[in-house]
Amino acid sequence: MPALSSTHINILSKVAAMSSTVSATSGFWKRNQQRLAPWLFLAPGMIMFSIYVIIPIFQSIWISFYDWDGLGPKTWIGLGNYAELLDDEAFYTSLKNNILWLVLYLLAVPAGLAVALFLNQTVAGIRLYKSLFFFPFVISQVVVGLIFTWFYAPDFGLLSALIKTLTGENVAILADERYVTLGIIAAGLWPQIAYCMILYLTGLNNINPEQVEAARMDGARGWSLLWNIILPQLGPATFIAIVVTVIGALRSFDLVSIMTDGGPYGSSRVLSFYMYEQALSEYGYRMGYGAAIAVVLFMIMMVFITLFIVRMLMRERHA
Amino acid sequence: MFPTPVQKAAPWVRHAYTIILPIALILWLLPLIGVAITSVRPSADLAAGNYFGIPSRFAGIDNYTAVFRDSPIGWYILNSFKVTIPTVIGAVGLACLSGFALAVYKFRANLLIFFLFVAGNFIPFQILMVPVRDMTLRAGLYDSISGLVLFHIAFQTGFCTLFMRNFITSLPFALIESARVEGVSEWRIFRYIVLPLMRPAIAALSVLVFTFIWNDYFWATVLVQGQHAMPVTAGLYSLNGQWIAAWHLVSAGSIVAAMPPVLMFFLMQKHFIAGLTLGATKG
């Protein structure tokens, strides 16, 4: 626990002087202030968070047992929606794509580390370079999606032109069922690598230089130095990078919606997009079925959330 | 320092580094550079197949004026500000209070509530979509700025509380204890002792939440339908549908929509990165 500085003492004496002029408040409040205060401080945030986040989770689970168009009466169908999911081709496509997203998106972690190591130098203008490398993360995914749609566009897209000069073939990445999901994931990796890079740059800043020097004295070089000395010290950065990347992969919606709208023939759908499509699309409002898809996605996410919380809890106990 | 500083390396490595650095940057930002150049390209170039060459003339002024004149993008941007600014104030304000409560008081449900905020912050949006949309409709707030703002404030409170709680935990607890000994009320401890010390955290969090909300697309499509309340992310998507093959306009529009968070980032870079990397060094 950090010690009090002179500024702290200064604030303290001012506030204390101010308080002594205030007349004594009622006895009940005085006695129970410390016990009640946390709840009063928490109340506004907790009420908002409960109404908009906690309670809707349970409502969604509830709705997933109904057949409901969002307007008319709800019909209880029990596990009907889930039974339907088991036979739904589009559901499996989405699930498969979600797994692909999860696996490939995690490439952002080592890639971000590589970029961070490349940029972790002190040459003139390096600060500006770091900011510009981070740039893609600040831009909205809608804009990233549009940029990559243009980049991939057949005939006049930069990448298509490159592929054409190299192989002579004309590839329409976003119209080809084989490449479409890979193309969208690549677009998503662009900002995600930037995010992981900044996490690692901060981590590298806090590395103990004496340990590195000592290891160098012992003859550790390159990979072995990175693996045995640097990476263990980057543990917290790696943890956060994996957390945000896993969450980002499972949340992927914007890019799919912008770049392909799930197409061609629904081959680039992911669960988050398929849920939206079922619940709110022109094909009709199937709120119950959509909620069931959301519950499946939620359950997958809960596995990871539980792992994160357990780790955080262990650290919290440790401290 | 890792890797070895280039200053200590052989001269050729040093030279190679200074050459590779700008090339790597150009390759990294190639899609963005392409869009920036396209946004100042006259439409005649696109028609003539000049997609990658030097623009035949600088048409930036024409394209950007056309975007603002012929589309409601100015209005969309105004909407984005109307959504983003109240959200930042609301979420950061609520989180100052709840973060303080979780950092300073020891009570039984403390950790449970804290992890509820943390977990809520990670869940998929889709699990909230149907009930939140239904609730917003019934409250008469569907298709309005306030409906969007209320949801964003509530959801962001999770992340902001996590952030604030961790920040206040790192402050010297002796400060609060001595104030209590002096008989300072709990509210005054918060208002006059802790809050002034939270300024860096408030700055970092505000920049971060500004970017998150500005860039939100999902809720903008779920809770808003008409032009009058549509933020620029959803607006840009609908304009993209109208500007088929007018890539010079799409590019200019994209750059306009990306500008506010980009400016925010460059002006408040230190705070932004401090906010983003909180916990990446310890945790």
JSON list of C-alpha atoms in Angstrom, two decimals, chain A residues 20-223:
[
{"chain": "A", "resi": 20, "resn": "SER", "atom": "CA", "xyz": [-15.60, 20.10, 11.72]},
{"chain": "A", "resi": 21, "resn": "THR", "atom": "CA", "xyz": [-17.75, 23.12, 10.90]},
{"chain": "A", "resi": 22, "resn": "VAL", "atom": "CA", "xyz": [-20.64, 20.86, 9.86]},
{"chain": "A", "resi": 23, "resn": "SER", "atom": "CA", "xyz": [-23.07, 20.21, 12.69]},
{"chain": "A", "resi": 24, "resn": "ALA", "atom": "CA", "xyz": [-23.58, 16.67, 13.91]},
{"chain": "A", "resi": 25, "resn": "THR", "atom": "CA", "xyz": [-26.06, 14.63, 11.90]},
{"chain": "A", "resi": 26, "resn": "SER", "atom": "CA", "xyz": [-28.70, 12.38, 13.37]},
{"chain": "A", "resi": 27, "resn": "GLY", "atom": "CA", "xyz": [-27.64, 9.52, 15.61]},
{"chain": "A", "resi": 28, "resn": "PHE", "atom": "CA", "xyz": [-28.87, 6.62, 13.49]},
{"chain": "A", "resi": 29, "resn": "TRP", "atom": "CA", "xyz": [-26.98, 7.78, 10.44]},
{"chain": "A", "resi": 30, "resn": "LYS", "atom": "CA", "xyz": [-23.85, 8.39, 12.48]},
{"chain": "A", "resi": 31, "resn": "ARG", "atom": "CA", "xyz": [-23.87, 4.91, 13.90]},
{"chain": "A", "resi": 32, "resn": "ASN", "atom": "CA", "xyz": [-24.67, 3.05, 10.69]},
{"chain": "A", "resi": 33, "resn": "GLN", "atom": "CA", "xyz": [-22.94, 5.26, 8.15]},
{"chain": "A", "resi": 34, "resn": "GLN", "atom": "CA", "xyz": [-20.11, 2.86, 7.43]},
{"chain": "A", "resi": 35, "resn": "ARG", "atom": "CA", "xyz": [-22.45, -0.08, 6.95]},
{"chain": "A", "resi": 36, "resn": "LEU", "atom": "CA", "xyz": [-24.97, 1.73, 4.72]},
{"chain": "A", "resi": 37, "resn": "ALA", "atom": "CA", "xyz": [-22.61, 3.90, 2.69]},
{"chain": "A", "resi": 38, "resn": "PRO", "atom": "CA", "xyz": [-21.39, 1.16, 0.30]},
{"chain": "A", "resi": 39, "resn": "TRP", "atom": "CA", "xyz": [-24.97, 0.29, -0.65]},
{"chain": "A", "resi": 40, "resn": "LEU", "atom": "CA", "xyz": [-25.87, 3.91, -1.30]},
{"chain": "A", "resi": 41, "resn": "PHE", "atom": "CA", "xyz": [-22.78, 4.35, -3.45]},
{"chain": "A", "resi": 42, "resn": "LEU", "atom": "CA", "xyz": [-23.55, 1.14, -5.32]},
{"chain": "A", "resi": 43, "resn": "ALA", "atom": "CA", "xyz": [-27.27, 1.68, -5.79]},
{"chain": "A", "resi": 44, "resn": "PRO", "atom": "CA", "xyz": [-27.37, 3.80, -8.99]},
{"chain": "A", "resi": 45, "resn": "GLY", "atom": "CA", "xyz": [-24.84, 1.65, -10.86]},
{"chain": "A", "resi": 46, "resn": "MET", "atom": "CA", "xyz": [-26.32, -1.63, -9.66]},
{"chain": "A", "resi": 47, "resn": "ILE", "atom": "CA", "xyz": [-29.88, -0.66, -10.52]},
{"chain": "A", "resi": 48, "resn": "MET", "atom": "CA", "xyz": [-28.92, 0.33, -14.06]},
{"chain": "A", "resi": 49, "resn": "PHE", "atom": "CA", "xyz": [-26.74, -2.73, -14.52]},
{"chain": "A", "resi": 50, "resn": "SER", "atom": "CA", "xyz": [-29.43, -5.08, -13.20]},
{"chain": "A", "resi": 51, "resn": "ILE", "atom": "CA", "xyz": [-32.18, -3.65, -15.38]},
{"chain": "A", "resi": 52, "resn": "TYR", "atom": "CA", "xyz": [-30.20, -3.67, -18.60]},
{"chain": "A", "resi": 53, "resn": "VAL", "atom": "CA", "xyz": [-27.72, -6.53, -18.16]},
{"chain": "A", "resi": 54, "resn": "ILE", "atom": "CA", "xyz": [-28.41, -9.03, -15.36]},
{"chain": "A", "resi": 55, "resn": "ILE", "atom": "CA", "xyz": [-32.18, -9.40, -15.61]},
{"chain": "A", "resi": 56, "resn": "PRO", "atom": "CA", "xyz": [-32.26, -9.55, -19.47]},
{"chain": "A", "resi": 57, "resn": "ILE", "atom": "CA", "xyz": [-29.93, -12.57, -19.37]},
{"chain": "A", "resi": 58, "resn": "PHE", "atom": "CA", "xyz": [-32.58, -14.53, -17.46]},
{"chain": "A", "resi": 59, "resn": "GLN", "atom": "CA", "xyz": [-35.37, -13.10, -19.60]},
{"chain": "A", "resi": 60, "resn": "SER", "atom": "CA", "xyz": [-33.56, -14.33, -22.72]},
{"chain": "A", "resi": 61, "resn": "ILE", "atom": "CA", "xyz": [-33.23, -17.81, -21.28]},
{"chain": "A", "resi": 62, "resn": "TRP", "atom": "CA", "xyz": [-36.95, -17.70, -20.46]},
{"chain": "A", "resi": 63, "resn": "ILE", "atom": "CA", "xyz": [-37.93, -16.46, -23.93]},
{"chain": "A", "resi": 64, "resn": "SER", "atom": "CA", "xyz": [-35.90, -19.26, -25.53]},
{"chain": "A", "resi": 65, "resn": "PHE", "atom": "CA", "xyz": [-38.57, -21.73, -24.33]},
{"chain": "A", "resi": 66, "resn": "TYR", "atom": "CA", "xyz": [-41.30, -19.89, -26.25]},
{"chain": "A", "resi": 67, "resn": "ASP", "atom": "CA", "xyz": [-42.40, -19.41, -29.80]},
{"chain": "A", "resi": 68, "resn": "TRP", "atom": "CA", "xyz": [-42.75, -15.64, -30.10]},
{"chain": "A", "resi": 69, "resn": "ASP", "atom": "CA", "xyz": [-42.81, -13.11, -32.92]},
{"chain": "A", "resi": 70, "resn": "GLY", "atom": "CA", "xyz": [-42.10, -10.21, -30.58]},
{"chain": "A", "resi": 71, "resn": "LEU", "atom": "CA", "xyz": [-45.61, -8.74, -30.78]},
{"chain": "A", "resi": 72, "resn": "GLY", "atom": "CA", "xyz": [-48.32, -11.36, -30.36]},
{"chain": "A", "resi": 73, "resn": "PRO", "atom": "CA", "xyz": [-48.81, -13.82, -27.51]},
{"chain": "A", "resi": 74, "resn": "LYS", "atom": "CA", "xyz": [-46.01, -16.18, -26.56]},
{"chain": "A", "resi": 75, "resn": "THR", "atom": "CA", "xyz": [-46.54, -19.94, -26.94]},
{"chain": "A", "resi": 76, "resn": "TRP", "atom": "CA", "xyz": [-44.66, -22.25, -24.58]},
{"chain": "A", "resi": 77, "resn": "ILE", "atom": "CA", "xyz": [-42.82, -24.92, -26.56]},
{"chain": "A", "resi": 78, "resn": "GLY", "atom": "CA", "xyz": [-40.36, -26.10, -23.93]},
{"chain": "A", "resi": 79, "resn": "LEU", "atom": "CA", "xyz": [-37.16, -27.26, -25.55]},
{"chain": "A", "resi": 80, "resn": "GLY", "atom": "CA", "xyz": [-38.70, -26.96, -29.01]},
{"chain": "A", "resi": 81, "resn": "ASN", "atom": "CA", "xyz": [-36.32, -24.24, -30.16]},
{"chain": "A", "resi": 82, "resn": "TYR", "atom": "CA", "xyz": [-33.29, -26.21, -29.03]},
{"chain": "A", "resi": 83, "resn": "ALA", "atom": "CA", "xyz": [-34.57, -29.34, -30.74]},
{"chain": "A", "resi": 84, "resn": "GLU", "atom": "CA", "xyz": [-34.94, -27.34, -33.93]},
{"chain": "A", "resi": 85, "resn": "LEU", "atom": "CA", "xyz": [-31.37, -26.03, -33.58]},
{"chain": "A", "resi": 86, "resn": "LEU", "atom": "CA", "xyz": [-30.06, -29.62, -33.63]},
{"chain": "A", "resi": 87, "resn": "ASP", "atom": "CA", "xyz": [-31.41, -30.09, -37.15]},
{"chain": "A", "resi": 88, "resn": "ASP", "atom": "CA", "xyz": [-30.53, -26.64, -38.43]},
{"chain": "A", "resi": 89, "resn": "GLU", "atom": "CA", "xyz": [-27.83, -26.66, -41.08]},
{"chain": "A", "resi": 90, "resn": "ALA", "atom": "CA", "xyz": [-27.26, -22.91, -40.71]},
{"chain": "A", "resi": 91, "resn": "PHE", "atom": "CA", "xyz": [-26.69, -23.31, -36.99]},
{"chain": "A", "resi": 92, "resn": "TYR", "atom": "CA", "xyz": [-23.87, -25.78, -37.61]},
{"chain": "A", "resi": 93, "resn": "THR", "atom": "CA", "xyz": [-22.34, -23.51, -40.24]},
{"chain": "A", "resi": 94, "resn": "SER", "atom": "CA", "xyz": [-22.36, -20.66, -37.73]},
{"chain": "A", "resi": 95, "resn": "LEU", "atom": "CA", "xyz": [-20.93, -22.82, -34.99]},
{"chain": "A", "resi": 96, "resn": "LYS", "atom": "CA", "xyz": [-18.16, -24.08, -37.27]},
{"chain": "A", "resi": 97, "resn": "ASN", "atom": "CA", "xyz": [-17.33, -20.52, -38.31]},
{"chain": "A", "resi": 98, "resn": "ASN", "atom": "CA", "xyz": [-17.27, -19.41, -34.67]},
{"chain": "A", "resi": 99, "resn": "ILE", "atom": "CA", "xyz": [-14.67, -22.09, -33.92]},
{"chain": "A", "resi": 100, "resn": "LEU", "atom": "CA", "xyz": [-12.66, -20.98, -36.93]},
{"chain": "A", "resi": 101, "resn": "TRP", "atom": "CA", "xyz": [-12.86, -17.38, -35.69]},
{"chain": "A", "resi": 102, "resn": "LEU", "atom": "CA", "xyz": [-11.75, -18.39, -32.22]},
{"chain": "A", "resi": 103, "resn": "VAL", "atom": "CA", "xyz": [-8.74, -20.37, -33.42]},
{"chain": "A", "resi": 104, "resn": "LEU", "atom": "CA", "xyz": [-7.52, -17.98, -36.09]},
{"chain": "A", "resi": 105, "resn": "TYR", "atom": "CA", "xyz": [-8.25, -14.85, -34.08]},
{"chain": "A", "resi": 106, "resn": "LEU", "atom": "CA", "xyz": [-5.84, -16.07, -31.41]},
{"chain": "A", "resi": 107, "resn": "LEU", "atom": "CA", "xyz": [-3.06, -15.59, -33.98]},
{"chain": "A", "resi": 108, "resn": "ALA", "atom": "CA", "xyz": [-3.39, -11.92, -33.03]},
{"chain": "A", "resi": 109, "resn": "VAL", "atom": "CA", "xyz": [-1.63, -12.68, -29.74]},
{"chain": "A", "resi": 110, "resn": "PRO", "atom": "CA", "xyz": [1.72, -13.96, -31.13]},
{"chain": "A", "resi": 111, "resn": "ALA", "atom": "CA", "xyz": [1.47, -11.53, -34.06]},
{"chain": "A", "resi": 112, "resn": "GLY", "atom": "CA", "xyz": [0.94, -8.64, -31.66]},
{"chain": "A", "resi": 113, "resn": "LEU", "atom": "CA", "xyz": [3.94, -9.79, -29.65]},
{"chain": "A", "resi": 114, "resn": "ALA", "atom": "CA", "xyz": [6.05, -9.95, -32.82]},
{"chain": "A", "resi": 115, "resn": "VAL", "atom": "CA", "xyz": [5.08, -6.40, -33.83]},
{"chain": "A", "resi": 116, "resn": "ALA", "atom": "CA", "xyz": [5.71, -5.17, -30.28]},
{"chain": "A", "resi": 117, "resn": "LEU", "atom": "CA", "xyz": [9.19, -6.73, -30.26]},
{"chain": "A", "resi": 118, "resn": "PHE", "atom": "CA", "xyz": [9.90, -5.20, -33.66]},
{"chain": "A", "resi": 119, "resn": "LEU", "atom": "CA", "xyz": [8.88, -1.73, -32.42]},
{"chain": "A", "resi": 120, "resn": "ASN", "atom": "CA", "xyz": [10.45, -1.94, -28.97]},
{"chain": "A", "resi": 121, "resn": "GLN", "atom": "CA", "xyz": [13.44, 0.23, -29.88]},
{"chain": "A", "resi": 122, "resn": "THR", "atom": "CA", "xyz": [14.48, 3.75, -29.09]},
{"chain": "A", "resi": 123, "resn": "VAL", "atom": "CA", "xyz": [15.15, 5.37, -32.44]},
{"chain": "A", "resi": 124, "resn": "ALA", "atom": "CA", "xyz": [14.03, 8.79, -33.62]},
{"chain": "A", "resi": 125, "resn": "GLY", "atom": "CA", "xyz": [10.28, 9.00, -34.24]},
{"chain": "A", "resi": 126, "resn": "ILE", "atom": "CA", "xyz": [9.49, 5.57, -32.77]},
{"chain": "A", "resi": 127, "resn": "ARG", "atom": "CA", "xyz": [6.64, 6.99, -30.70]},
{"chain": "A", "resi": 128, "resn": "LEU", "atom": "CA", "xyz": [4.87, 8.10, -33.84]},
{"chain": "A", "resi": 129, "resn": "TYR", "atom": "CA", "xyz": [5.49, 4.71, -35.43]},
{"chain": "A", "resi": 130, "resn": "LYS", "atom": "CA", "xyz": [3.93, 2.97, -32.44]},
{"chain": "A", "resi": 131, "resn": "SER", "atom": "CA", "xyz": [0.85, 5.20, -32.58]},
{"chain": "A", "resi": 132, "resn": "LEU", "atom": "CA", "xyz": [0.44, 4.67, -36.31]},
{"chain": "A", "resi": 133, "resn": "PHE", "atom": "CA", "xyz": [0.75, 0.90, -35.91]},
{"chain": "A", "resi": 134, "resn": "PHE", "atom": "CA", "xyz": [-1.98, 1.10, -33.28]},
{"chain": "A", "resi": 135, "resn": "PHE", "atom": "CA", "xyz": [-4.21, 3.14, -35.61]},
{"chain": "A", "resi": 136, "resn": "PRO", "atom": "CA", "xyz": [-6.46, 0.31, -36.92]},
{"chain": "A", "resi": 137, "resn": "PHE", "atom": "CA", "xyz": [-7.77, -0.37, -33.42]},
{"chain": "A", "resi": 138, "resn": "VAL", "atom": "CA", "xyz": [-9.16, 3.14, -33.00]},
{"chain": "A", "resi": 139, "resn": "ILE", "atom": "CA", "xyz": [-11.21, 2.95, -36.19]},
{"chain": "A", "resi": 140, "resn": "SER", "atom": "CA", "xyz": [-14.73, 1.57, -36.02]},
{"chain": "A", "resi": 141, "resn": "GLN", "atom": "CA", "xyz": [-15.25, -1.98, -37.28]},
{"chain": "A", "resi": 142, "resn": "VAL", "atom": "CA", "xyz": [-17.76, -0.60, -39.77]},
{"chain": "A", "resi": 143, "resn": "VAL", "atom": "CA", "xyz": [-14.99, 1.43, -41.37]},
{"chain": "A", "resi": 144, "resn": "VAL", "atom": "CA", "xyz": [-12.55, -1.50, -41.14]},
{"chain": "A", "resi": 145, "resn": "GLY", "atom": "CA", "xyz": [-15.16, -3.66, -42.86]},
{"chain": "A", "resi": 146, "resn": "LEU", "atom": "CA", "xyz": [-15.67, -1.14, -45.65]},
{"chain": "A", "resi": 147, "resn": "ILE", "atom": "CA", "xyz": [-11.92, -0.71, -46.10]},
{"chain": "A", "resi": 148, "resn": "PHE", "atom": "CA", "xyz": [-11.40, -4.44, -46.47]},
{"chain": "A", "resi": 149, "resn": "THR", "atom": "CA", "xyz": [-14.42, -4.88, -48.72]},
{"chain": "A", "resi": 150, "resn": "TRP", "atom": "CA", "xyz": [-12.74, -2.40, -51.03]},
{"chain": "A", "resi": 151, "resn": "PHE", "atom": "CA", "xyz": [-9.36, -4.09, -50.52]},
{"chain": "A", "resi": 152, "resn": "TYR", "atom": "CA", "xyz": [-10.82, -7.48, -51.54]},
{"chain": "A", "resi": 153, "resn": "ALA", "atom": "CA", "xyz": [-13.13, -6.25, -54.29]},
{"chain": "A", "resi": 154, "resn": "PRO", "atom": "CA", "xyz": [-12.63, -8.12, -57.54]},
{"chain": "A", "resi": 155, "resn": "ASP", "atom": "CA", "xyz": [-11.26, -6.08, -60.48]},
{"chain": "A", "resi": 156, "resn": "PHE", "atom": "CA", "xyz": [-10.31, -2.95, -58.61]},
{"chain": "A", "resi": 157, "resn": "GLY", "atom": "CA", "xyz": [-9.41, -4.12, -55.09]},
{"chain": "A", "resi": 158, "resn": "LEU", "atom": "CA", "xyz": [-5.76, -3.81, -54.16]},
{"chain": "A", "resi": 159, "resn": "LEU", "atom": "CA", "xyz": [-5.44, -7.39, -52.94]},
{"chain": "A", "resi": 160, "resn": "SER", "atom": "CA", "xyz": [-7.33, -8.91, -55.87]},
{"chain": "A", "resi": 161, "resn": "ALA", "atom": "CA", "xyz": [-5.07, -6.98, -58.22]},
{"chain": "A", "resi": 162, "resn": "LEU", "atom": "CA", "xyz": [-2.04, -8.34, -56.38]},
{"chain": "A", "resi": 163, "resn": "ILE", "atom": "CA", "xyz": [-3.30, -11.92, -56.52]},
{"chain": "A", "resi": 164, "resn": "LYS", "atom": "CA", "xyz": [-4.04, -11.49, -60.20]},
{"chain": "A", "resi": 165, "resn": "THR", "atom": "CA", "xyz": [-0.52, -10.31, -61.03]},
{"chain": "A", "resi": 166, "resn": "LEU", "atom": "CA", "xyz": [0.99, -13.12, -58.97]},
{"chain": "A", "resi": 167, "resn": "THR", "atom": "CA", "xyz": [-1.17, -16.06, -60.02]},
{"chain": "A", "resi": 168, "resn": "GLY", "atom": "CA", "xyz": [-3.14, -14.77, -62.99]},
{"chain": "A", "resi": 169, "resn": "GLU", "atom": "CA", "xyz": [-6.32, -15.85, -61.29]},
{"chain": "A", "resi": 170, "resn": "ASN", "atom": "CA", "xyz": [-9.28, -13.69, -60.48]},
{"chain": "A", "resi": 171, "resn": "VAL", "atom": "CA", "xyz": [-10.41, -14.34, -56.92]},
{"chain": "A", "resi": 172, "resn": "ALA", "atom": "CA", "xyz": [-13.50, -12.71, -55.44]},
{"chain": "A", "resi": 173, "resn": "ILE", "atom": "CA", "xyz": [-12.71, -13.43, -51.79]},
{"chain": "A", "resi": 174, "resn": "LEU", "atom": "CA", "xyz": [-16.00, -12.28, -50.31]},
{"chain": "A", "resi": 175, "resn": "ALA", "atom": "CA", "xyz": [-18.11, -14.06, -52.92]},
{"chain": "A", "resi": 176, "resn": "ASP", "atom": "CA", "xyz": [-16.31, -17.38, -52.59]},
{"chain": "A", "resi": 177, "resn": "GLU", "atom": "CA", "xyz": [-17.58, -19.80, -49.96]},
{"chain": "A", "resi": 178, "resn": "ARG", "atom": "CA", "xyz": [-14.09, -21.23, -49.52]},
{"chain": "A", "resi": 179, "resn": "TYR", "atom": "CA", "xyz": [-12.40, -17.94, -48.62]},
{"chain": "A", "resi": 180, "resn": "VAL", "atom": "CA", "xyz": [-15.12, -15.65, -47.31]},
{"chain": "A", "resi": 181, "resn": "THR", "atom": "CA", "xyz": [-14.79, -16.40, -43.57]},
{"chain": "A", "resi": 182, "resn": "LEU", "atom": "CA", "xyz": [-11.00, -16.35, -43.80]},
{"chain": "A", "resi": 183, "resn": "GLY", "atom": "CA", "xyz": [-11.20, -12.97, -45.51]},
{"chain": "A", "resi": 184, "resn": "ILE", "atom": "CA", "xyz": [-13.42, -11.52, -42.78]},
{"chain": "A", "resi": 185, "resn": "ILE", "atom": "CA", "xyz": [-11.21, -12.95, -40.03]},
{"chain": "A", "resi": 186, "resn": "ALA", "atom": "CA", "xyz": [-8.16, -11.39, -41.68]},
{"chain": "A", "resi": 187, "resn": "ALA", "atom": "CA", "xyz": [-9.93, -8.02, -41.58]},
{"chain": "A", "resi": 188, "resn": "GLY", "atom": "CA", "xyz": [-10.69, -8.59, -37.90]},
{"chain": "A", "resi": 189, "resn": "LEU", "atom": "CA", "xyz": [-7.09, -9.53, -37.16]},
{"chain": "A", "resi": 190, "resn": "TRP", "atom": "CA", "xyz": [-5.88, -6.17, -38.38]},
{"chain": "A", "resi": 191, "resn": "PRO", "atom": "CA", "xyz": [-7.21, -4.13, -35.42]},
{"chain": "A", "resi": 192, "resn": "GLN", "atom": "CA", "xyz": [-6.84, -7.05, -33.01]},
{"chain": "A", "resi": 193, "resn": "ILE", "atom": "CA", "xyz": [-3.10, -7.38, -33.68]},
{"chain": "A", "resi": 194, "resn": "ALA", "atom": "CA", "xyz": [-2.78, -3.66, -32.99]},
{"chain": "A", "resi": 195, "resn": "TYR", "atom": "CA", "xyz": [-4.57, -4.15, -29.67]},
{"chain": "A", "resi": 196, "resn": "CYS", "atom": "CA", "xyz": [-2.33, -7.05, -28.60]},
{"chain": "A", "resi": 197, "resn": "MET", "atom": "CA", "xyz": [0.71, -5.07, -29.73]},
{"chain": "A", "resi": 198, "resn": "ILE", "atom": "CA", "xyz": [-0.08, -2.17, -27.40]},
{"chain": "A", "resi": 199, "resn": "LEU", "atom": "CA", "xyz": [-0.64, -4.57, -24.48]},
{"chain": "A", "resi": 200, "resn": "TYR", "atom": "CA", "xyz": [2.75, -6.16, -25.11]},
{"chain": "A", "resi": 201, "resn": "LEU", "atom": "CA", "xyz": [4.53, -2.84, -25.60]},
{"chain": "A", "resi": 202, "resn": "THR", "atom": "CA", "xyz": [3.37, -1.79, -22.14]},
{"chain": "A", "resi": 203, "resn": "GLY", "atom": "CA", "xyz": [4.39, -5.17, -20.76]},
{"chain": "A", "resi": 204, "resn": "LEU", "atom": "CA", "xyz": [7.84, -4.88, -22.33]},
{"chain": "A", "resi": 205, "resn": "ASN", "atom": "CA", "xyz": [8.21, -1.45, -20.74]},
{"chain": "A", "resi": 206, "resn": "ASN", "atom": "CA", "xyz": [7.89, -3.02, -17.32]},
{"chain": "A", "resi": 207, "resn": "ILE", "atom": "CA", "xyz": [10.37, -5.82, -17.79]},
{"chain": "A", "resi": 208, "resn": "ASN", "atom": "CA", "xyz": [13.06, -6.03, -15.18]},
{"chain": "A", "resi": 209, "resn": "PRO", "atom": "CA", "xyz": [16.24, -4.92, -17.07]},
{"chain": "A", "resi": 210, "resn": "GLU", "atom": "CA", "xyz": [18.60, -6.44, -14.49]},
{"chain": "A", "resi": 211, "resn": "GLN", "atom": "CA", "xyz": [17.19, -9.91, -15.02]},
{"chain": "A", "resi": 212, "resn": "VAL", "atom": "CA", "xyz": [17.59, -9.53, -18.77]},
{"chain": "A", "resi": 213, "resn": "GLU", "atom": "CA", "xyz": [21.19, -8.35, -18.34]},
{"chain": "A", "resi": 214, "resn": "ALA", "atom": "CA", "xyz": [21.97, -11.23, -15.99]},
{"chain": "A", "resi": 215, "resn": "ALA", "atom": "CA", "xyz": [20.51, -13.73, -18.45]},
{"chain": "A", "resi": 216, "resn": "ARG", "atom": "CA", "xyz": [22.58, -12.18, -21.25]},
{"chain": "A", "resi": 217, "resn": "MET", "atom": "CA", "xyz": [25.70, -12.55, -19.10]},
{"chain": "A", "resi": 218, "resn": "ASP", "atom": "CA", "xyz": [24.85, -16.23, -18.77]},
{"chain": "A", "resi": 219, "resn": "GLY", "atom": "CA", "xyz": [24.83, -16.44, -22.54]},
{"chain": "A", "resi": 220, "resn": "ALA", "atom": "CA", "xyz": [21.06, -16.47, -23.15]},
{"chain": "A", "resi": 221, "resn": "ARG", "atom": "CA", "xyz": [20.31, -15.16, -26.65]},
{"chain": "A", "resi": 222, "resn": "GLY", "atom": "CA", "xyz": [17.38, -14.74, -29.02]},
{"chain": "A", "resi": 223, "resn": "TRP", "atom": "CA", "xyz": [14.70, -17.40, -28.67]}
]
